[in-house]
mmCIF file of C-alpha atoms in Angstrom:
data_model
loop_
_atom_site.group_PDB
_atom_site.id
_atom_site.type_symbol
_atom_site.label_atom_id
_atom_site.label_comp_id
_atom_site.label_asym_id
_atom_site.label_seq_id
_atom_site.Cartn_x
_atom_site.Cartn_y
_atom_site.Cartn_z
ATOM 1 C CA MET A 796 80.235 32.032 30.989
ATOM 2 C CA ALA A 797 82.838 29.267 31.429
ATOM 3 C CA PRO A 798 83.819 27.565 28.135
ATOM 4 C CA HIS A 799 82.954 24.071 29.370
ATOM 5 C CA LEU A 800 79.514 25.256 30.555
ATOM 6 C CA ALA A 801 78.824 26.871 27.188
ATOM 7 C CA SER A 802 79.770 23.617 25.431
ATOM 8 C CA LEU A 803 77.411 21.615 27.633
ATOM 9 C CA LEU A 804 74.535 24.014 26.924
ATOM 10 C CA LEU A 805 75.151 23.938 23.164
ATOM 11 C CA GLY A 806 75.293 20.156 23.217
ATOM 12 C CA GLY A 807 72.031 20.012 25.138
ATOM 13 C CA PHE A 808 70.297 22.327 22.658
ATOM 14 C CA ALA A 809 71.542 20.198 19.737
ATOM 15 C CA LEU A 810 70.185 17.036 21.398
ATOM 16 C CA LEU A 811 66.808 18.658 22.012
ATOM 17 C CA ALA A 812 66.663 19.806 18.377
ATOM 18 C CA THR A 813 67.445 16.283 17.166
ATOM 19 C CA VAL A 814 64.709 14.769 19.354
ATOM 20 C CA ALA A 815 62.223 17.410 18.197
ATOM 21 C CA ASP A 816 63.047 16.805 14.522
ATOM 22 C CA ALA A 817 62.544 13.038 14.954
ATOM 23 C CA GLY A 818 58.901 13.624 15.820
ATOM 24 C CA LYS A 819 58.178 15.811 12.825
ATOM 25 C CA PRO A 820 56.331 14.303 9.865
ATOM 26 C CA HIS A 821 58.336 13.891 6.670
ATOM 27 C CA VAL A 822 56.705 15.324 3.581
ATOM 28 C CA SER A 823 57.551 15.455 -0.086
ATOM 29 C CA HIS A 824 59.287 18.606 -1.297
ATOM 30 C CA GLY A 825 58.774 19.403 -4.937
ATOM 31 C CA LYS A 826 57.812 16.980 -7.667
ATOM 32 C CA PHE A 827 59.733 14.252 -9.414
ATOM 33 C CA LYS A 828 60.979 15.402 -12.815
ATOM 34 C CA ALA A 829 61.371 13.267 -15.919
ATOM 35 C CA GLY A 830 64.847 11.943 -16.658
ATOM 36 C CA PRO A 831 66.805 11.991 -19.931
ATOM 37 C CA TRP A 832 65.912 9.831 -22.910
ATOM 38 C CA THR A 833 67.976 6.637 -23.114
ATOM 39 C CA VAL A 834 68.387 3.992 -25.815
ATOM 40 C CA GLY A 835 66.973 0.500 -25.189
ATOM 41 C CA HIS A 836 64.945 -2.262 -26.824
ATOM 42 C CA ALA A 837 61.528 -3.829 -26.261
ATOM 43 C CA THR A 838 59.722 -7.125 -26.746
ATOM 44 C CA PHE A 839 56.229 -8.139 -25.623
ATOM 45 C CA TYR A 840 54.581 -10.928 -23.646
ATOM 46 C CA GLY A 841 51.083 -12.049 -22.708
ATOM 47 C CA GLY A 842 47.838 -11.726 -24.644
ATOM 48 C CA ARG A 843 46.275 -8.806 -26.482
ATOM 49 C CA ASP A 844 44.059 -8.147 -23.455
ATOM 50 C CA GLY A 845 47.020 -8.210 -21.082
ATOM 51 C CA SER A 846 46.255 -11.740 -19.920
ATOM 52 C CA GLY A 847 49.213 -13.521 -18.423
ATOM 53 C CA THR A 848 50.718 -10.257 -17.207
ATOM 54 C CA THR A 849 48.271 -9.026 -14.569
ATOM 55 C CA ASP A 850 48.922 -11.505 -11.784
ATOM 56 C CA GLY A 851 52.041 -12.568 -9.947
ATOM 57 C CA GLY A 852 55.422 -11.347 -11.074
ATOM 58 C CA ALA A 853 58.793 -10.656 -9.489
ATOM 59 C CA CYS A 854 57.565 -7.516 -7.721
ATOM 60 C CA GLY A 855 55.097 -9.489 -5.606
ATOM 61 C CA TYR A 856 52.067 -7.358 -6.441
ATOM 62 C CA LYS A 857 49.938 -10.505 -6.930
ATOM 63 C CA ASP A 858 46.181 -9.791 -7.038
ATOM 64 C CA ALA A 859 46.753 -6.045 -6.671
ATOM 65 C CA LEU A 860 48.608 -5.879 -9.987
ATOM 66 C CA ALA A 861 45.557 -5.546 -12.220
ATOM 67 C CA LYS A 862 43.724 -3.237 -9.804
ATOM 68 C CA ASP A 863 46.541 -0.808 -9.099
ATOM 69 C CA TYR A 864 48.550 -0.854 -12.340
ATOM 70 C CA GLY A 865 46.325 -2.251 -15.089
ATOM 71 C CA ALA A 866 47.624 -3.634 -18.379
ATOM 72 C CA LEU A 867 50.142 -0.897 -19.208
ATOM 73 C CA THR A 868 53.079 -2.458 -17.419
ATOM 74 C CA ALA A 869 56.485 -3.885 -18.217
ATOM 75 C CA ALA A 870 58.989 -6.406 -17.033
ATOM 76 C CA VAL A 871 62.331 -4.589 -16.919
ATOM 77 C CA SER A 872 65.884 -5.873 -17.226
ATOM 78 C CA PRO A 873 67.768 -6.896 -14.052
ATOM 79 C CA ALA A 874 69.627 -3.583 -13.864
ATOM 80 C CA LEU A 875 66.357 -1.599 -13.808
ATOM 81 C CA TYR A 876 64.603 -4.155 -11.589
ATOM 82 C CA ASP A 877 67.463 -3.645 -9.123
ATOM 83 C CA SER A 878 66.644 -6.575 -6.809
ATOM 84 C CA GLY A 879 63.106 -5.246 -6.375
ATOM 85 C CA ALA A 880 64.013 -1.614 -5.652
ATOM 86 C CA GLY A 881 62.894 -0.664 -9.180
ATOM 87 C CA CYS A 882 59.379 -2.056 -8.769
ATOM 88 C CA GLY A 883 56.701 0.594 -9.259
ATOM 89 C CA ALA A 884 58.868 2.961 -11.294
ATOM 90 C CA CYS A 885 57.256 4.541 -14.362
ATOM 91 C CA TYR A 886 58.819 4.892 -17.802
ATOM 92 C CA GLU A 887 57.764 6.660 -20.956
ATOM 93 C CA VAL A 888 58.662 4.444 -23.902
ATOM 94 C CA LYS A 889 58.572 5.091 -27.656
ATOM 95 C CA ALA A 890 59.641 2.865 -30.519
ATOM 96 C CA GLU A 891 62.266 3.846 -33.061
ATOM 97 C CA GLY A 892 62.736 2.764 -36.651
ATOM 98 C CA ASP A 893 60.376 1.449 -39.335
ATOM 99 C CA SER A 894 58.063 -0.377 -36.915
ATOM 100 C CA ALA A 895 57.301 2.713 -34.817
ATOM 101 C CA ILE A 896 53.725 3.987 -34.899
ATOM 102 C CA ASN A 897 53.696 7.731 -35.586
ATOM 103 C CA ASN A 898 56.281 8.479 -32.893
ATOM 104 C CA LYS A 899 53.727 7.573 -30.218
ATOM 105 C CA SER A 900 54.809 6.904 -26.647
ATOM 106 C CA VAL A 901 53.297 4.938 -23.766
ATOM 107 C CA VAL A 902 53.835 5.207 -20.012
ATOM 108 C CA VAL A 903 54.316 1.863 -18.269
ATOM 109 C CA THR A 904 54.947 0.745 -14.695
ATOM 110 C CA ALA A 905 57.718 -1.712 -13.844
ATOM 111 C CA THR A 906 55.959 -4.674 -12.230
ATOM 112 C CA ASN A 907 58.154 -7.632 -13.147
ATOM 113 C CA GLN A 908 61.696 -8.646 -14.072
ATOM 114 C CA ALA A 909 62.637 -9.301 -17.691
ATOM 115 C CA PRO A 910 65.541 -11.353 -19.015
ATOM 116 C CA PRO A 911 68.847 -9.509 -19.494
ATOM 117 C CA PRO A 912 69.361 -7.334 -22.568
ATOM 118 C CA VAL A 913 68.984 -9.258 -25.813
ATOM 119 C CA SER A 914 72.266 -10.077 -27.530
ATOM 120 C CA GLY A 915 73.024 -7.639 -30.333
ATOM 121 C CA GLN A 916 70.545 -5.036 -29.069
ATOM 122 C CA LYS A 917 71.440 -1.708 -27.488
ATOM 123 C CA GLY A 918 70.550 -0.634 -23.960
ATOM 124 C CA GLU A 919 68.235 -2.156 -21.362
ATOM 125 C CA HIS A 920 65.460 -4.633 -22.135
ATOM 126 C CA PHE A 921 61.754 -3.835 -21.630
ATOM 127 C CA ASP A 922 59.349 -6.762 -22.004
ATOM 128 C CA LEU A 923 56.096 -4.856 -22.457
ATOM 129 C CA THR A 924 52.591 -6.225 -22.150
ATOM 130 C CA MET A 925 51.059 -6.586 -25.597
ATOM 131 C CA PRO A 926 48.565 -3.699 -24.981
ATOM 132 C CA ALA A 927 51.523 -1.422 -24.226
ATOM 133 C CA PHE A 928 53.676 -2.686 -27.111
ATOM 134 C CA LEU A 929 50.895 -2.225 -29.671
ATOM 135 C CA GLN A 930 50.573 1.433 -28.740
ATOM 136 C CA ILE A 931 54.066 2.162 -30.029
ATOM 137 C CA ALA A 932 54.940 -0.550 -32.573
ATOM 138 C CA GLU A 933 53.524 -3.162 -34.930
ATOM 139 C CA GLU A 934 53.093 -6.678 -33.550
ATOM 140 C CA LYS A 935 55.087 -8.255 -36.401
ATOM 141 C CA ALA A 936 58.197 -6.378 -35.294
ATOM 142 C CA GLY A 937 58.666 -8.704 -32.321
ATOM 143 C CA ILE A 938 61.608 -6.732 -30.992
ATOM 144 C CA VAL A 939 62.114 -3.004 -31.553
ATOM 145 C CA PRO A 940 64.685 -0.371 -30.651
ATOM 146 C CA ILE A 941 63.228 2.173 -28.229
ATOM 147 C CA SER A 942 63.935 5.390 -26.430
ATOM 148 C CA TYR A 943 62.812 5.525 -22.813
ATOM 149 C CA ARG A 944 62.953 7.861 -19.856
ATOM 150 C CA ARG A 945 61.953 7.760 -16.220
ATOM 151 C CA VAL A 946 58.808 9.821 -15.537
ATOM 152 C CA ALA A 947 56.617 10.621 -12.561
ATOM 153 C CA CYS A 948 53.925 8.087 -11.703
ATOM 154 C CA VAL A 949 50.419 9.531 -11.678
ATOM 155 C CA ARG A 950 48.170 7.545 -9.344
ATOM 156 C CA GLN A 951 44.537 7.835 -8.297
ATOM 157 C CA GLY A 952 44.056 7.979 -4.530
ATOM 158 C CA GLY A 953 46.561 7.356 -1.779
ATOM 159 C CA ILE A 954 49.302 4.786 -1.202
ATOM 160 C CA ARG A 955 47.929 1.309 -0.432
ATOM 161 C CA TYR A 956 49.217 -1.158 2.141
ATOM 162 C CA THR A 957 48.253 -4.836 2.192
ATOM 163 C CA ILE A 958 49.254 -6.716 5.341
ATOM 164 C CA THR A 959 49.532 -10.489 5.678
ATOM 165 C CA GLY A 960 51.196 -12.928 8.058
ATOM 166 C CA ASN A 961 50.734 -13.248 11.823
ATOM 167 C CA LYS A 962 51.650 -11.389 15.008
ATOM 168 C CA ASN A 963 55.200 -12.762 14.892
ATOM 169 C CA TYR A 964 55.819 -12.166 11.195
ATOM 170 C CA ASN A 965 54.182 -9.286 9.339
ATOM 171 C CA MET A 966 54.473 -8.812 5.578
ATOM 172 C CA VAL A 967 53.354 -5.560 3.949
ATOM 173 C CA MET A 968 52.925 -4.973 0.231
ATOM 174 C CA VAL A 969 53.077 -1.330 -0.847
ATOM 175 C CA THR A 970 51.272 -0.339 -4.051
ATOM 176 C CA ASN A 971 49.803 2.655 -5.897
ATOM 177 C CA VAL A 972 52.822 4.818 -5.096
ATOM 178 C CA GLY A 973 53.005 8.136 -6.963
ATOM 179 C CA GLY A 974 55.958 10.399 -7.682
ATOM 180 C CA GLU A 975 59.046 8.328 -8.398
ATOM 181 C CA GLY A 976 56.874 5.255 -7.852
ATOM 182 C CA ASP A 977 59.429 2.956 -6.274
ATOM 183 C CA VAL A 978 59.936 2.170 -2.578
ATOM 184 C CA VAL A 979 63.494 1.919 -1.284
ATOM 185 C CA ALA A 980 62.732 2.089 2.448
ATOM 186 C CA LEU A 981 59.687 1.521 4.654
ATOM 187 C CA MET A 982 59.130 2.209 8.346
ATOM 188 C CA VAL A 983 56.178 1.414 10.595
ATOM 189 C CA LYS A 984 55.010 2.950 13.865
ATOM 190 C CA GLY A 985 52.210 2.042 16.247
ATOM 191 C CA ASN A 986 50.218 4.466 18.351
ATOM 192 C CA LYS A 987 51.472 3.033 21.677
ATOM 193 C CA ARG A 988 54.287 0.549 22.250
ATOM 194 C CA VAL A 989 55.696 0.203 18.700
ATOM 195 C CA LYS A 990 58.186 2.983 17.968
ATOM 196 C CA TRP A 991 59.474 3.807 14.499
ATOM 197 C CA THR A 992 60.696 0.456 13.163
ATOM 198 C CA PRO A 993 62.500 -0.117 9.829
ATOM 199 C CA MET A 994 61.018 -2.944 7.771
ATOM 200 C CA LYS A 995 63.163 -5.267 5.630
ATOM 201 C CA ARG A 996 62.618 -5.991 1.960
ATOM 202 C CA SER A 997 61.668 -9.652 1.580
ATOM 203 C CA TRP A 998 61.510 -9.586 -2.234
ATOM 204 C CA GLY A 999 60.033 -7.227 -4.809
ATOM 205 C CA GLN A 1000 57.898 -4.709 -2.911
ATOM 206 C CA LEU A 1001 57.102 -6.996 0.007
ATOM 207 C CA TRP A 1002 58.411 -5.761 3.358
ATOM 208 C CA THR A 1003 58.609 -7.650 6.645
ATOM 209 C CA THR A 1004 59.081 -7.201 10.375
ATOM 210 C CA GLU A 1005 58.901 -9.656 13.262
ATOM 211 C CA VAL A 1006 57.683 -6.953 15.648
ATOM 212 C CA ASP A 1007 54.164 -7.584 17.004
ATOM 213 C CA LEU A 1008 52.010 -4.901 15.348
ATOM 214 C CA THR A 1009 48.624 -6.204 16.480
ATOM 215 C CA GLY A 1010 46.268 -4.030 18.486
ATOM 216 C CA GLU A 1011 47.846 -0.766 17.353
ATOM 217 C CA SER A 1012 46.896 1.914 14.877
ATOM 218 C CA LEU A 1013 49.684 1.755 12.302
ATOM 219 C CA THR A 1014 51.488 4.571 10.505
ATOM 220 C CA PHE A 1015 53.850 3.911 7.593
ATOM 221 C CA ARG A 1016 56.606 6.091 6.190
ATOM 222 C CA VAL A 1017 57.621 5.408 2.583
ATOM 223 C CA MET A 1018 60.859 6.636 1.042
ATOM 224 C CA ASN A 1019 61.350 6.407 -2.691
ATOM 225 C CA GLY A 1020 64.477 6.474 -4.797
ATOM 226 C CA ASP A 1021 64.888 10.255 -4.854
ATOM 227 C CA HIS A 1022 64.758 10.285 -1.017
ATOM 228 C CA ARG A 1023 61.363 11.946 -0.838
ATOM 229 C CA LYS A 1024 59.249 10.618 2.008
ATOM 230 C CA ALA A 1025 55.503 10.283 2.511
ATOM 231 C CA THR A 1026 53.935 9.428 5.870
ATOM 232 C CA SER A 1027 50.569 7.655 5.971
ATOM 233 C CA TRP A 1028 49.396 8.537 9.460
ATOM 234 C CA HIS A 1029 47.190 5.917 11.161
ATOM 235 C CA VAL A 1030 46.359 4.331 7.799
ATOM 236 C CA MET A 1031 45.517 1.085 9.623
ATOM 237 C CA PRO A 1032 43.058 1.349 12.535
ATOM 238 C CA ARG A 1033 43.657 -0.470 15.818
ATOM 239 C CA ASP A 1034 41.359 -3.299 14.713
ATOM 240 C CA TRP A 1035 43.109 -3.866 11.370
ATOM 241 C CA GLN A 1036 43.082 -7.432 10.041
ATOM 242 C CA PHE A 1037 45.566 -9.612 8.197
ATOM 243 C CA GLY A 1038 44.737 -10.111 4.530
ATOM 244 C CA LYS A 1039 43.204 -6.672 4.037
ATOM 245 C CA THR A 1040 44.316 -3.577 2.135
ATOM 246 C CA TYR A 1041 44.273 -0.108 3.651
ATOM 247 C CA GLN A 1042 44.546 3.110 1.615
ATOM 248 C CA ALA A 1043 46.101 6.355 2.794
ATOM 249 C CA THR A 1044 44.484 9.713 2.104
ATOM 250 C CA LYS A 1045 47.631 11.091 0.470
ATOM 251 C CA ASN A 1046 50.312 10.156 -2.030
ATOM 252 C CA PHE A 1047 53.513 11.660 -3.376
#
């Protein structure tokens, strides 16, 4: 076989393989493993029942905050918030020193942004809800040294997608994400005219596209910080409506 013909055939096979791979669903491989323990410090905000912490926030979870994440949450320092990319991450936190309660730990979800690290304190700042803080330290402590580590998020049910906006501007909020918990990339695909389309982070975990998604069954592909991907096939039916939340059957 002539060398140039062989090169053409090999190039054609490579192109076909690339096209075939593009149509394959992406799935998670393995499970997210806990990270190393790191030194930090914690304060608390809100009421004893979590009031003042379960709505709004810099991650944009709004009304879904209480439903999907409950009262065991934290506002994290700007470095951990990471311009919204850190929203949804889970941390195991335990207090150190005299104010610690029997070396107990609590797992919290990052749902807001805290002020920068407190002057004179070591490591990153966690502003815990009071229900979370009281599980590891006495209220009178006010601010405590902590050890923390990144852990897998354990969620009930599948990933949830809330869509708002209009046909010319769609905004999707992604919540209840398991595994690493965060979302660093989001793509959407319709069942007809809309091909795989990257969405842009607006702020927190709110993602937008100006592509008209109406009238199509929508599939979303979530990628989290460890590059694992989960595809929620046809999670929104063709008659989906703005202002509603749709839940996938699977999670990380």
